[in-house]
CSV table of C-alpha atoms and ligand atoms in Angstrom, one decimal:
chain,number,residue,atom,x,y,z
A,1,UNK,CA,112.8,160.2,225.6
A,2,UNK,CA,115.4,159.0,228.0
A,3,UNK,CA,117.6,161.5,229.8
A,4,UNK,CA,120.7,160.1,228.1
A,5,UNK,CA,119.3,160.4,224.6
A,6,UNK,CA,118.0,163.9,225.3
A,7,UNK,CA,121.4,164.9,226.6
A,8,UNK,CA,123.2,163.6,223.6
A,9,UNK,CA,120.7,165.2,221.2
A,10,UNK,CA,121.1,168.6,222.9
A,11,UNK,CA,124.9,168.3,222.7
A,12,UNK,CA,124.7,167.4,219.0
A,13,UNK,CA,122.4,170.3,218.3
A,14,UNK,CA,124.7,172.7,220.2
A,15,UNK,CA,128.0,171.5,218.7
A,16,UNK,CA,126.7,171.4,215.2
A,17,UNK,CA,124.2,174.2,215.3
A,18,UNK,CA,124.7,175.3,211.7
A,19,UNK,CA,124.3,171.8,210.3
A,20,UNK,CA,120.6,171.3,209.9
A,21,UNK,CA,120.7,168.2,207.7
A,22,UNK,CA,123.1,166.4,210.0
A,23,UNK,CA,121.0,167.3,213.1
A,24,UNK,CA,117.9,166.0,211.3
A,25,UNK,CA,119.6,162.7,210.4
A,26,UNK,CA,120.9,162.2,214.0
A,27,UNK,CA,117.5,163.1,215.5
A,28,UNK,CA,115.7,160.6,213.3
A,29,UNK,CA,118.0,157.8,214.6
A,30,UNK,CA,118.2,158.8,218.2
A,31,UNK,CA,114.4,159.1,218.6
A,32,UNK,CA,113.9,155.5,217.5
A,33,UNK,CA,116.6,153.5,219.3
A,34,UNK,CA,115.6,154.1,222.9
A,35,UNK,CA,114.4,150.5,223.5
A,36,UNK,CA,117.9,149.2,222.7
A,37,UNK,CA,119.8,152.0,224.6
A,38,UNK,CA,117.7,151.3,227.7
A,39,UNK,CA,118.4,147.6,227.6
A,40,UNK,CA,122.2,147.9,227.4
A,41,UNK,CA,123.8,150.0,230.2
A,42,UNK,CA,127.3,149.9,228.6
A,43,UNK,CA,126.0,152.1,225.9
A,44,UNK,CA,125.7,155.1,228.2
A,45,UNK,CA,128.7,154.0,230.3
A,46,UNK,CA,131.0,154.1,227.3
A,47,UNK,CA,129.5,157.3,225.8
A,48,UNK,CA,128.6,155.3,222.8
A,49,UNK,CA,126.0,157.7,221.4
A,50,UNK,CA,128.5,160.6,221.8
A,51,UNK,CA,131.1,158.6,219.9
A,52,UNK,CA,128.5,157.4,217.3
A,53,UNK,CA,127.5,161.0,216.4
A,54,UNK,CA,131.1,162.3,216.1
A,55,UNK,CA,132.8,161.3,212.8
A,56,UNK,CA,136.1,159.4,213.2
A,57,UNK,CA,137.7,162.0,210.8
A,58,UNK,CA,136.7,164.8,208.4
A,59,UNK,CA,139.0,165.8,205.6
A,60,UNK,CA,138.4,169.0,203.6
A,61,UNK,CA,140.6,170.2,200.9
A,62,UNK,CA,141.1,172.6,198.1
A,63,UNK,CA,140.4,171.5,194.5
A,64,UNK,CA,141.8,173.9,192.0
A,65,UNK,CA,141.2,173.3,188.2
A,66,UNK,CA,141.4,175.2,185.0
A,67,UNK,CA,138.3,175.7,182.9
A,68,UNK,CA,138.2,175.6,179.1
A,69,UNK,CA,138.7,179.4,178.9
A,70,UNK,CA,141.9,179.1,180.9
A,71,UNK,CA,140.4,180.5,184.0
A,72,UNK,CA,141.4,179.0,187.4
A,73,UNK,CA,138.5,177.8,189.5
A,74,UNK,CA,138.6,176.6,193.1
A,75,UNK,CA,136.2,174.2,194.7
A,76,UNK,CA,136.0,172.6,198.1
A,77,UNK,CA,136.5,168.8,198.5
A,78,UNK,CA,135.3,166.6,201.4
A,79,UNK,CA,135.6,163.1,202.7
A,80,UNK,CA,133.9,162.2,206.0
A,81,UNK,CA,135.1,158.9,207.5
A,82,UNK,CA,132.3,158.5,209.9
A,83,UNK,CA,132.5,155.0,211.4
A,84,UNK,CA,134.8,152.2,210.5
A,85,UNK,CA,133.9,149.7,213.2
A,86,UNK,CA,132.4,147.2,210.8
A,87,UNK,CA,134.8,147.5,207.8
A,88,UNK,CA,136.6,150.1,205.6
A,89,UNK,CA,134.7,153.4,205.3
A,90,UNK,CA,132.4,153.0,202.3
A,91,UNK,CA,130.1,155.5,200.6
A,92,UNK,CA,129.7,157.7,197.5
A,93,UNK,CA,131.0,161.0,196.3
A,94,UNK,CA,128.5,163.7,195.5
A,95,UNK,CA,129.3,166.6,193.1
A,96,UNK,CA,126.6,169.2,193.4
A,97,UNK,CA,126.7,173.0,194.2
A,98,UNK,CA,124.7,172.4,197.4
A,99,UNK,CA,127.4,170.2,199.0
A,100,UNK,CA,128.6,171.5,202.4
A,101,UNK,CA,129.8,169.9,205.6
A,102,UNK,CA,126.3,169.4,207.0
A,103,UNK,CA,125.1,167.4,203.9
A,104,UNK,CA,128.3,165.4,203.8
A,105,UNK,CA,128.0,164.5,207.5
A,106,UNK,CA,124.3,163.6,207.3
A,107,UNK,CA,125.0,161.3,204.3
A,108,UNK,CA,128.0,159.7,206.0
A,109,UNK,CA,126.1,159.2,209.2
A,110,UNK,CA,123.2,157.5,207.4
A,111,UNK,CA,125.7,155.4,205.5
A,112,UNK,CA,127.0,153.8,208.7
A,113,UNK,CA,123.5,152.3,209.4
A,114,UNK,CA,122.7,151.5,205.8
A,115,UNK,CA,126.0,149.6,205.4
A,116,UNK,CA,125.4,147.7,208.6
A,117,UNK,CA,122.0,146.5,207.3
A,118,UNK,CA,123.6,145.0,204.1
A,119,UNK,CA,125.3,142.4,206.4
A,120,UNK,CA,128.5,143.0,204.5
A,121,UNK,CA,131.8,144.2,206.1
A,122,UNK,CA,131.7,147.9,205.3
A,123,UNK,CA,131.9,151.0,207.5
A,124,UNK,CA,130.3,154.3,206.7
A,125,UNK,CA,131.7,157.4,204.9
A,126,UNK,CA,130.8,159.9,202.3
A,127,UNK,CA,132.5,162.6,200.2
A,128,UNK,CA,132.2,165.1,197.4
A,129,UNK,CA,132.5,168.7,196.3
A,130,UNK,CA,130.4,171.8,195.7
A,131,UNK,CA,131.5,171.5,192.1
A,132,UNK,CA,128.6,171.8,189.7
A,133,UNK,CA,129.0,169.4,186.7
A,134,UNK,CA,126.0,171.0,184.8
A,135,UNK,CA,127.2,172.7,181.6
A,136,UNK,CA,130.8,171.5,182.0
A,137,UNK,CA,132.7,170.0,179.1
A,138,UNK,CA,134.0,166.5,179.3
A,139,UNK,CA,137.6,167.9,179.6
A,140,UNK,CA,136.6,170.1,182.4
A,141,UNK,CA,135.0,167.2,184.2
A,142,UNK,CA,138.2,165.2,183.7
A,143,UNK,CA,140.5,168.0,185.0
A,144,UNK,CA,138.3,168.5,188.0
A,145,UNK,CA,138.3,164.7,188.8
A,146,UNK,CA,142.0,164.6,188.5
A,147,UNK,CA,142.6,167.5,190.8
A,148,UNK,CA,140.1,166.0,193.3
A,149,UNK,CA,142.0,162.7,193.3
A,150,UNK,CA,145.4,164.4,193.7
A,151,UNK,CA,144.3,165.1,197.3
A,152,UNK,CA,141.8,162.3,198.0
A,153,UNK,CA,144.4,159.6,197.1
A,154,UNK,CA,146.2,160.2,200.4
A,155,UNK,CA,143.1,159.2,202.4
A,156,UNK,CA,141.8,156.1,200.6
A,157,UNK,CA,142.7,152.5,199.8
A,158,UNK,CA,140.9,149.2,199.6
A,159,UNK,CA,141.4,148.5,203.3
A,160,UNK,CA,140.8,152.1,204.5
A,161,UNK,CA,138.1,153.9,202.6
A,162,UNK,CA,136.4,153.0,199.3
A,163,UNK,CA,134.4,155.8,197.5
A,164,UNK,CA,131.8,155.3,194.8
A,165,UNK,CA,129.2,157.5,193.0
A,166,UNK,CA,126.3,159.5,194.2
A,167,UNK,CA,124.6,162.6,192.7
A,168,UNK,CA,126.7,164.0,189.8
A,169,UNK,CA,129.2,161.1,190.0
A,170,UNK,CA,128.6,158.2,187.7
A,171,UNK,CA,130.7,155.9,185.5
A,172,UNK,CA,132.4,158.7,183.6
A,173,UNK,CA,133.6,160.4,186.8
A,174,UNK,CA,134.6,157.1,188.5
A,175,UNK,CA,136.7,156.4,185.3
A,176,UNK,CA,138.6,159.7,185.5
A,177,UNK,CA,139.1,159.3,189.3
A,178,UNK,CA,140.4,155.8,189.0
A,179,UNK,CA,142.7,156.7,186.1
A,180,UNK,CA,144.3,159.4,188.3
A,181,UNK,CA,144.6,157.2,191.3
A,182,UNK,CA,146.3,154.5,189.2
A,183,UNK,CA,148.7,156.9,187.8
A,184,UNK,CA,149.7,158.4,191.1
A,185,UNK,CA,150.1,155.1,192.9
A,186,UNK,CA,151.7,153.3,190.0
A,187,UNK,CA,149.6,150.2,190.7
A,188,UNK,CA,146.3,148.7,189.6
A,189,UNK,CA,144.4,148.6,192.9
A,190,UNK,CA,140.9,147.8,191.6
A,191,UNK,CA,139.2,147.7,195.0
A,192,UNK,CA,139.9,151.4,195.9
A,193,UNK,CA,136.7,152.6,194.1
A,194,UNK,CA,133.5,151.0,193.1
A,195,UNK,CA,131.1,151.7,190.3
A,196,UNK,CA,133.9,151.2,187.8
A,197,UNK,CA,133.4,150.4,184.1
A,198,UNK,CA,133.0,146.7,183.3
A,199,UNK,CA,136.3,146.8,181.3
A,200,UNK,CA,138.5,147.6,184.3
A,201,UNK,CA,137.1,145.9,187.3
A,202,UNK,CA,133.5,147.0,187.6
A,203,UNK,CA,130.7,144.6,188.6
A,204,UNK,CA,127.7,143.7,186.5
A,205,UNK,CA,124.5,145.0,188.1
A,206,UNK,CA,126.2,147.8,190.0
A,207,UNK,CA,124.6,150.4,187.6
A,208,UNK,CA,121.2,148.9,188.2
A,209,UNK,CA,121.7,147.9,191.8
A,210,UNK,CA,120.2,150.8,193.8
A,211,UNK,CA,117.0,151.0,191.7
A,212,UNK,CA,116.5,147.3,191.4
A,213,UNK,CA,117.3,146.8,195.1
A,214,UNK,CA,114.7,149.5,196.0
A,215,UNK,CA,112.0,147.6,194.2
A,216,UNK,CA,113.0,144.2,195.7
A,217,UNK,CA,112.7,145.8,199.1
A,218,UNK,CA,109.3,147.4,198.3
A,219,UNK,CA,108.1,144.1,196.8
A,220,UNK,CA,108.8,142.4,200.1
A,221,UNK,CA,107.2,145.2,202.1
A,222,UNK,CA,104.1,145.0,200.0
A,223,UNK,CA,103.9,141.2,200.2
A,224,UNK,CA,104.1,141.3,204.0
A,225,UNK,CA,101.1,143.7,203.9
A,226,UNK,CA,99.0,141.7,201.4
A,227,UNK,CA,99.7,144.1,198.4
A,228,UNK,CA,101.5,144.0,195.1
A,229,UNK,CA,102.7,146.1,192.1
A,230,UNK,CA,100.2,144.9,189.5
A,231,UNK,CA,98.6,147.8,187.6
A,232,UNK,CA,99.7,150.4,190.3
A,233,UNK,CA,100.2,153.9,189.1
A,234,UNK,CA,103.7,155.1,190.1
A,235,UNK,CA,105.5,158.4,190.1
A,236,UNK,CA,109.2,158.8,190.5
A,237,UNK,CA,111.1,162.0,191.4
A,238,UNK,CA,114.5,162.3,189.7
A,239,UNK,CA,115.7,160.8,186.4
A,240,UNK,CA,119.2,159.8,187.4
A,241,UNK,CA,120.8,156.5,188.1
A,242,UNK,CA,118.5,155.4,191.0
A,243,UNK,CA,115.3,156.7,189.3
A,244,UNK,CA,115.9,155.0,186.0
A,245,UNK,CA,116.6,151.5,187.3
A,246,UNK,CA,113.8,151.7,189.9
A,247,UNK,CA,111.5,152.5,187.0
A,248,UNK,CA,112.8,149.6,184.9
A,249,UNK,CA,112.3,147.1,187.6
A,250,UNK,CA,108.9,148.2,188.9
A,251,UNK,CA,107.6,148.1,185.3
A,252,UNK,CA,108.9,144.5,185.0
A,253,UNK,CA,106.6,143.7,188.0
A,254,UNK,CA,103.5,145.2,186.3
A,255,UNK,CA,103.3,148.7,187.6
A,256,UNK,CA,102.9,151.7,185.4
A,257,UNK,CA,105.3,154.7,185.7
A,258,UNK,CA,103.5,157.9,184.6
A,259,UNK,CA,105.9,160.6,185.8
A,260,UNK,CA,109.6,161.3,186.3
A,261,UNK,CA,111.4,164.6,187.0
A,262,UNK,CA,114.6,166.6,187.2
A,263,UNK,CA,115.4,169.6,189.3
A,264,UNK,CA,113.6,171.9,186.8
A,265,UNK,CA,110.2,170.0,186.5
A,266,UNK,CA,108.5,166.8,185.7
A,267,UNK,CA,107.0,165.0,182.7
A,268,UNK,CA,103.7,163.2,182.9
A,269,UNK,CA,102.9,160.6,180.3
A,270,UNK,CA,99.6,158.8,180.6
A,271,UNK,CA,100.8,156.0,178.3
A,272,UNK,CA,103.6,155.1,180.7
A,273,UNK,CA,107.1,156.7,180.5
A,274,UNK,CA,109.3,155.7,177.6
A,275,UNK,CA,112.3,154.6,179.6
A,276,UNK,CA,114.6,154.2,176.6
A,277,UNK,CA,114.0,157.8,175.7
A,278,UNK,CA,114.8,158.8,179.4
A,279,UNK,CA,118.0,156.8,179.2
A,280,UNK,CA,119.0,158.5,176.0
A,281,UNK,CA,118.3,162.0,177.3
A,282,UNK,CA,119.9,161.5,180.7
A,283,UNK,CA,122.6,158.8,180.4
A,284,UNK,CA,123.8,159.7,176.9
A,285,UNK,CA,122.9,163.3,175.9
A,286,UNK,CA,122.8,164.8,179.4
A,287,UNK,CA,119.8,167.0,178.5
A,288,UNK,CA,116.9,168.4,180.6
A,289,UNK,CA,113.8,166.1,181.0
A,290,UNK,CA,111.7,168.6,179.2
A,291,UNK,CA,113.2,167.4,175.9
A,292,UNK,CA,111.1,164.2,176.4
A,293,UNK,CA,108.2,166.1,174.8
A,294,UNK,CA,110.0,166.3,171.4
A,295,UNK,CA,109.5,162.6,170.9
A,296,UNK,CA,106.3,162.4,172.9
A,297,UNK,CA,104.3,165.5,172.1
A,298,UNK,CA,101.2,164.2,173.9
A,299,UNK,CA,103.0,164.0,177.3
A,300,UNK,CA,102.9,167.0,179.6
A,301,UNK,CA,105.7,169.1,181.2
A,302,UNK,CA,105.1,170.7,184.5
A,303,UNK,CA,107.7,173.3,185.7
A,304,UNK,CA,108.7,173.4,189.4
A,305,UNK,CA,107.8,176.6,191.2
A,306,UNK,CA,110.2,177.9,193.9
A,307,UNK,CA,108.9,177.2,197.4
A,308,UNK,CA,105.9,175.1,196.2
A,309,UNK,CA,105.5,171.3,196.3
A,310,UNK,CA,107.7,169.8,193.5
A,311,UNK,CA,105.4,169.2,190.4
A,312,UNK,CA,106.0,165.5,190.4
A,313,UNK,CA,104.3,165.1,193.8
A,314,UNK,CA,101.1,166.9,192.6
A,315,UNK,CA,100.2,163.9,190.4
A,316,UNK,CA,97.9,161.2,191.7
A,317,UNK,CA,99.7,157.9,192.3
A,318,UNK,CA,99.4,154.7,194.3
A,319,UNK,CA,103.2,154.3,194.8
A,320,UNK,CA,105.7,157.2,195.0
A,321,UNK,CA,109.4,156.7,194.7
A,322,UNK,CA,111.5,159.8,195.7
A,323,UNK,CA,114.8,159.1,194.0
A,324,UNK,CA,116.3,162.7,193.7
A,325,UNK,CA,117.5,164.4,196.8
A,326,UNK,CA,117.0,165.0,200.5
A,327,UNK,CA,114.0,166.7,202.1
A,328,UNK,CA,112.0,166.5,198.9
A,329,UNK,CA,108.8,165.6,200.7
A,330,UNK,CA,107.7,167.8,203.6
A,331,UNK,CA,104.4,167.6,205.7
A,332,UNK,CA,102.4,169.7,203.2
A,333,UNK,CA,103.6,167.5,200.3
A,334,UNK,CA,102.8,164.3,202.4
A,335,UNK,CA,99.3,165.5,203.0
A,336,UNK,CA,98.7,166.0,199.3
A,337,UNK,CA,100.1,162.6,198.4
A,338,UNK,CA,97.8,160.9,201.1
A,339,UNK,CA,94.8,162.9,199.8
A,340,UNK,CA,95.6,161.6,196.3
A,341,UNK,CA,95.5,158.0,197.6
A,342,UNK,CA,99.2,157.0,197.9
A,343,UNK,CA,99.6,153.6,199.7
A,344,UNK,CA,103.4,153.1,199.5
A,345,UNK,CA,106.5,155.2,199.5
A,346,UNK,CA,109.9,153.8,198.6
A,347,UNK,CA,112.9,156.0,199.5
A,348,UNK,CA,115.4,155.6,196.7
A,349,UNK,CA,117.2,158.9,197.7
A,350,UNK,CA,118.8,159.5,201.1
A,351,UNK,CA,116.5,161.2,203.6
A,352,UNK,CA,114.0,162.4,200.9
A,353,UNK,CA,111.1,162.5,203.4
A,354,UNK,CA,111.4,164.8,206.4
A,355,UNK,CA,110.6,163.7,210.0
A,356,UNK,CA,107.1,165.3,210.1
A,357,UNK,CA,106.2,163.8,206.8
A,358,UNK,CA,107.5,160.3,207.9
A,359,UNK,CA,105.2,160.5,211.0
A,360,UNK,CA,102.3,161.6,208.9
A,361,UNK,CA,102.6,158.7,206.5
A,362,UNK,CA,102.9,156.2,209.3
A,363,UNK,CA,99.9,157.7,211.1
A,364,UNK,CA,97.9,157.4,207.9
A,365,UNK,CA,98.9,153.7,207.3
A,366,UNK,CA,101.1,154.5,204.3
A,367,UNK,CA,103.8,151.9,203.9
A,368,UNK,CA,107.1,153.7,203.9
A,369,UNK,CA,110.3,151.8,202.9
A,370,UNK,CA,113.1,153.8,204.7
A,371,UNK,CA,116.2,154.9,202.8
A,372,UNK,CA,118.8,153.2,205.0
A,373,UNK,CA,117.2,149.9,204.2
A,374,UNK,CA,115.5,150.4,200.8
A,375,UNK,CA,118.4,152.0,198.9
A,376,UNK,CA,121.1,149.8,200.4
A,377,UNK,CA,121.3,147.7,197.2
A,378,UNK,CA,123.7,150.1,195.6
A,379,UNK,CA,126.3,150.0,198.3
A,380,UNK,CA,125.7,146.3,198.9
A,381,UNK,CA,126.6,145.7,195.2
A,382,UNK,CA,129.6,147.9,195.6
A,383,UNK,CA,130.7,145.5,198.4
A,384,UNK,CA,130.2,142.7,195.9
A,385,UNK,CA,132.3,144.6,193.4
A,386,UNK,CA,135.1,144.8,196.1
A,387,UNK,CA,134.7,141.1,196.7
A,388,UNK,CA,135.2,140.3,193.0
A,389,UNK,CA,138.2,142.6,192.8
A,390,UNK,CA,139.8,140.8,195.8
A,391,UNK,CA,139.3,137.5,194.0
A,392,UNK,CA,140.5,138.9,190.7
A,393,UNK,CA,137.4,137.3,189.3
A,394,UNK,CA,133.8,138.3,188.2
A,395,UNK,CA,130.3,136.9,188.6
A,396,UNK,CA,127.6,136.9,185.8
A,397,UNK,CA,124.8,139.4,185.8
A,398,UNK,CA,122.4,136.6,187.1
A,399,UNK,CA,124.7,135.7,189.9
A,400,UNK,CA,125.1,139.3,191.2
A,401,UNK,CA,121.4,140.1,190.7
A,402,UNK,CA,120.5,137.0,192.8
A,403,UNK,CA,122.9,138.0,195.6
A,404,UNK,CA,121.5,141.5,195.5
A,405,UNK,CA,117.9,140.2,195.7
A,406,UNK,CA,118.8,137.9,198.6
A,407,UNK,CA,120.4,140.9,200.4
A,408,UNK,CA,117.3,143.0,200.0
A,409,UNK,CA,115.0,140.2,201.1
A,410,UNK,CA,117.1,139.7,204.2
A,411,UNK,CA,117.1,143.4,205.0
A,412,UNK,CA,113.3,143.4,204.9
A,413,UNK,CA,113.3,140.3,207.0
A,414,UNK,CA,115.5,142.0,209.6
A,415,UNK,CA,113.1,145.0,209.6
A,416,UNK,CA,110.0,142.7,209.9
A,417,UNK,CA,111.5,140.7,212.8
A,418,UNK,CA,112.5,144.0,214.6
A,419,UNK,CA,108.9,145.1,214.1
A,420,UNK,CA,107.6,142.0,215.9
A,421,UNK,CA,110.2,142.1,218.7
A,422,UNK,CA,109.6,145.8,219.5
A,423,UNK,CA,106.0,145.9,218.5
A,424,UNK,CA,106.5,148.6,215.9
A,425,UNK,CA,103.8,147.8,213.4
A,426,UNK,CA,104.6,149.4,210.0
A,427,UNK,CA,107.1,151.8,211.4
A,428,UNK,CA,109.9,150.4,209.3
A,429,UNK,CA,111.9,153.6,209.9
A,430,UNK,CA,112.3,152.6,213.5
A,431,UNK,CA,112.8,149.0,212.6
A,432,UNK,CA,115.7,149.7,210.2
A,433,UNK,CA,117.4,152.1,212.7
A,434,UNK,CA,117.2,149.6,215.5
A,435,UNK,CA,118.4,146.6,213.5
A,436,UNK,CA,121.4,148.7,212.2
A,437,UNK,CA,122.1,150.2,215.6
A,438,UNK,CA,122.3,146.8,217.3
A,439,UNK,CA,125.0,145.7,214.9
A,440,UNK,CA,127.1,149.0,215.0
A,441,UNK,CA,126.8,149.4,218.7
A,442,UNK,CA,127.9,145.8,219.4
A,443,UNK,CA,130.9,146.2,217.1
A,444,UNK,CA,131.8,149.5,218.9
A,445,UNK,CA,131.4,148.0,222.3
A,446,UNK,CA,133.6,145.1,221.4
A,447,UNK,CA,136.4,147.4,220.2
A,448,UNK,CA,136.7,149.5,223.3
A,449,UNK,CA,136.9,153.3,223.7
A,450,UNK,CA,138.3,154.4,220.4
B,501,NDP,P1,122.1,161.3,189.7
B,501,NDP,O1,123.0,162.4,189.7
B,501,NDP,O2,122.2,160.1,188.8
B,501,NDP,O3,120.6,161.8,189.6
B,501,NDP,C1,120.1,162.7,190.5
B,501,NDP,C2,118.7,163.1,190.1
B,501,NDP,O4,118.0,163.8,191.1
B,501,NDP,C3,118.6,164.0,188.8
B,501,NDP,O5,117.4,163.8,188.1
B,501,NDP,C4,118.6,165.4,189.4
B,501,NDP,O6,118.1,166.4,188.6
B,501,NDP,C5,117.8,165.2,190.7
B,501,NDP,N1,118.2,166.1,191.7
B,501,NDP,C6,119.4,166.2,192.3
B,501,NDP,N2,119.5,167.2,193.1
B,501,NDP,C7,118.3,167.8,193.1
B,501,NDP,C8,117.7,168.9,193.8
B,501,NDP,N3,118.4,169.6,194.7
B,501,NDP,N4,116.4,169.2,193.6
B,501,NDP,C9,115.7,168.5,192.7
B,501,NDP,N5,116.2,167.4,192.0
B,501,NDP,C10,117.5,167.1,192.2
B,501,NDP,O7,122.1,160.7,191.2
B,501,NDP,P2,121.6,159.3,191.8
B,501,NDP,O8,120.4,158.8,191.0
B,501,NDP,O9,122.8,158.5,192.0
B,501,NDP,O10,121.1,159.7,193.3
B,501,NDP,C11,119.8,160.1,193.6
B,501,NDP,C12,119.6,159.9,195.1
B,501,NDP,O11,119.8,158.5,195.5
B,501,NDP,C13,120.5,160.7,196.0
B,501,NDP,O12,119.8,161.1,197.1
B,501,NDP,C14,121.6,159.7,196.4
B,501,NDP,O13,122.2,160.1,197.6
B,501,NDP,C15,120.7,158.5,196.5
B,501,NDP,N6,121.5,157.2,196.4
B,501,NDP,C16,122.2,156.9,195.3
B,501,NDP,C17,122.8,155.7,195.2
B,501,NDP,C18,123.6,155.3,194.0
B,501,NDP,O14,124.1,154.1,194.0
B,501,NDP,N7,123.8,156.1,193.0
B,501,NDP,C19,122.7,154.7,196.3
B,501,NDP,C20,121.8,155.1,197.4
B,501,NDP,C21,121.2,156.3,197.4
B,501,NDP,P3,119.1,167.4,187.9
B,501,NDP,O15,119.8,166.6,186.8
B,501,NDP,O16,118.2,168.5,187.4
B,501,NDP,O17,120.0,167.9,188.9
B,502,2IT,O1,124.2,156.5,199.1
B,502,2IT,C1,124.7,155.5,198.8
B,502,2IT,O2,124.5,154.4,199.3
B,502,2IT,C2,125.6,155.6,197.6
B,502,2IT,N1,125.7,156.6,197.0
B,502,2IT,C3,126.3,154.3,197.1
B,502,2IT,C4,127.6,154.2,197.9
B,502,2IT,C5,128.5,153.1,197.4
B,502,2IT,O3,129.6,153.0,198.0
B,502,2IT,O4,128.2,152.4,196.5
């Protein structure tokens, strides 16, 4: 490691010592971009890495709301505007009890690189709250979203910062957030949020985009390595937005999905998962995945055990798609997957595989599609939604899907070319980081010390 990179990493660790996810995300990037940093002396001269690892702005705020029993509750809201050198800050909102500043900063930092890879003009940001949507009534969700927007509206607009969904934030929440923004501003500014409903400025394919995009990227990665999806046994962690549409697309390409999960456990269905039933359970009824067995009594349910490998990763599979949350796959889990014959991993979630597990997969010739590249289809389609909002027009499903597919093919091409240029083999993690860093660093250098 160069002295400069080592110095910056030590500083980041010292300054953010209680932010382990953020440090992990920074480390993963800084440990891979050395060949570029060494080539361009201005990077060190302008303290570019120090600037790159410090958010432009972090906003935290109080979110008070009243529950159905009349009790006042208070949550903490965040928006991290990490790097706006390529375009307006762009990234999702996460509502989950685990949300804290470290998780917000790691997600916003990753978003900077991911958004650069899309080739569209979007900077990186992220936000959310430690609010837990589980078990809340529809009215409670609405009141929370309204209170959250009462503050957030001061810090966003279509030229400044454009939030969207993430864990716990889907079409319902975006609807309530947009309604409150519109009421406060007294204007219909469609491009301020993405993931909107189709009736009021949403884009076709946005719902499917992250999952479909993941599979388009993995398809290209497999093709480049002489492999394909036909007949491949696939397991997917999560059963939310990303997981569902990744499952839909990979099945269209001839793979068989035998397991999906939620935070409690996983279902295993040898006949192939009934995706319509998953959509009903998760998108409509908002129930636990265990309920799948009511309609499919021959399927199995495996409960997660605290501290053990999540049940879904104990199942034998050729292709594994982690689409739930960060640090789902550690070294022990990676060893089990390799022993069970996995040959490809597609990161639908953000940072689902930790650094030791990434290295283990690469050493064992497992093809790993890195999150910043492989799940960029969601935010890319958000940028297409912004584009349609600016034009006050819309594209058909086929038009948006084709654009998404081209974007994912081009992201893989950029990774593959980087692999050849820097002799990185199948280390697509390093390839994606380098390709993204080249663009972000060039934009930052051009704009001076800011
Ligand atoms: P959803 O809220 O729709 O679904 C999340 C899924 O992951 C649920 O099945 C949930 O289970 C599970 N999950 C969440 N947290 C945990 C946890 N701590 N442990 C175990 N399981 C968990 O979110 P998305 O599908 O939108 O997001 C999934 C991942 O993809 C996240 O990492 C997100 O950052 C990433 N992502 C999302 C994009 C998007 O466009 N939505 C774009 C790019 C990346 P349960 O219901 O039990 O909590
Ligand atoms: O992690 C992500 O890329 C997202 N949650 C989607 C962000 C967006 O702005 O669509």
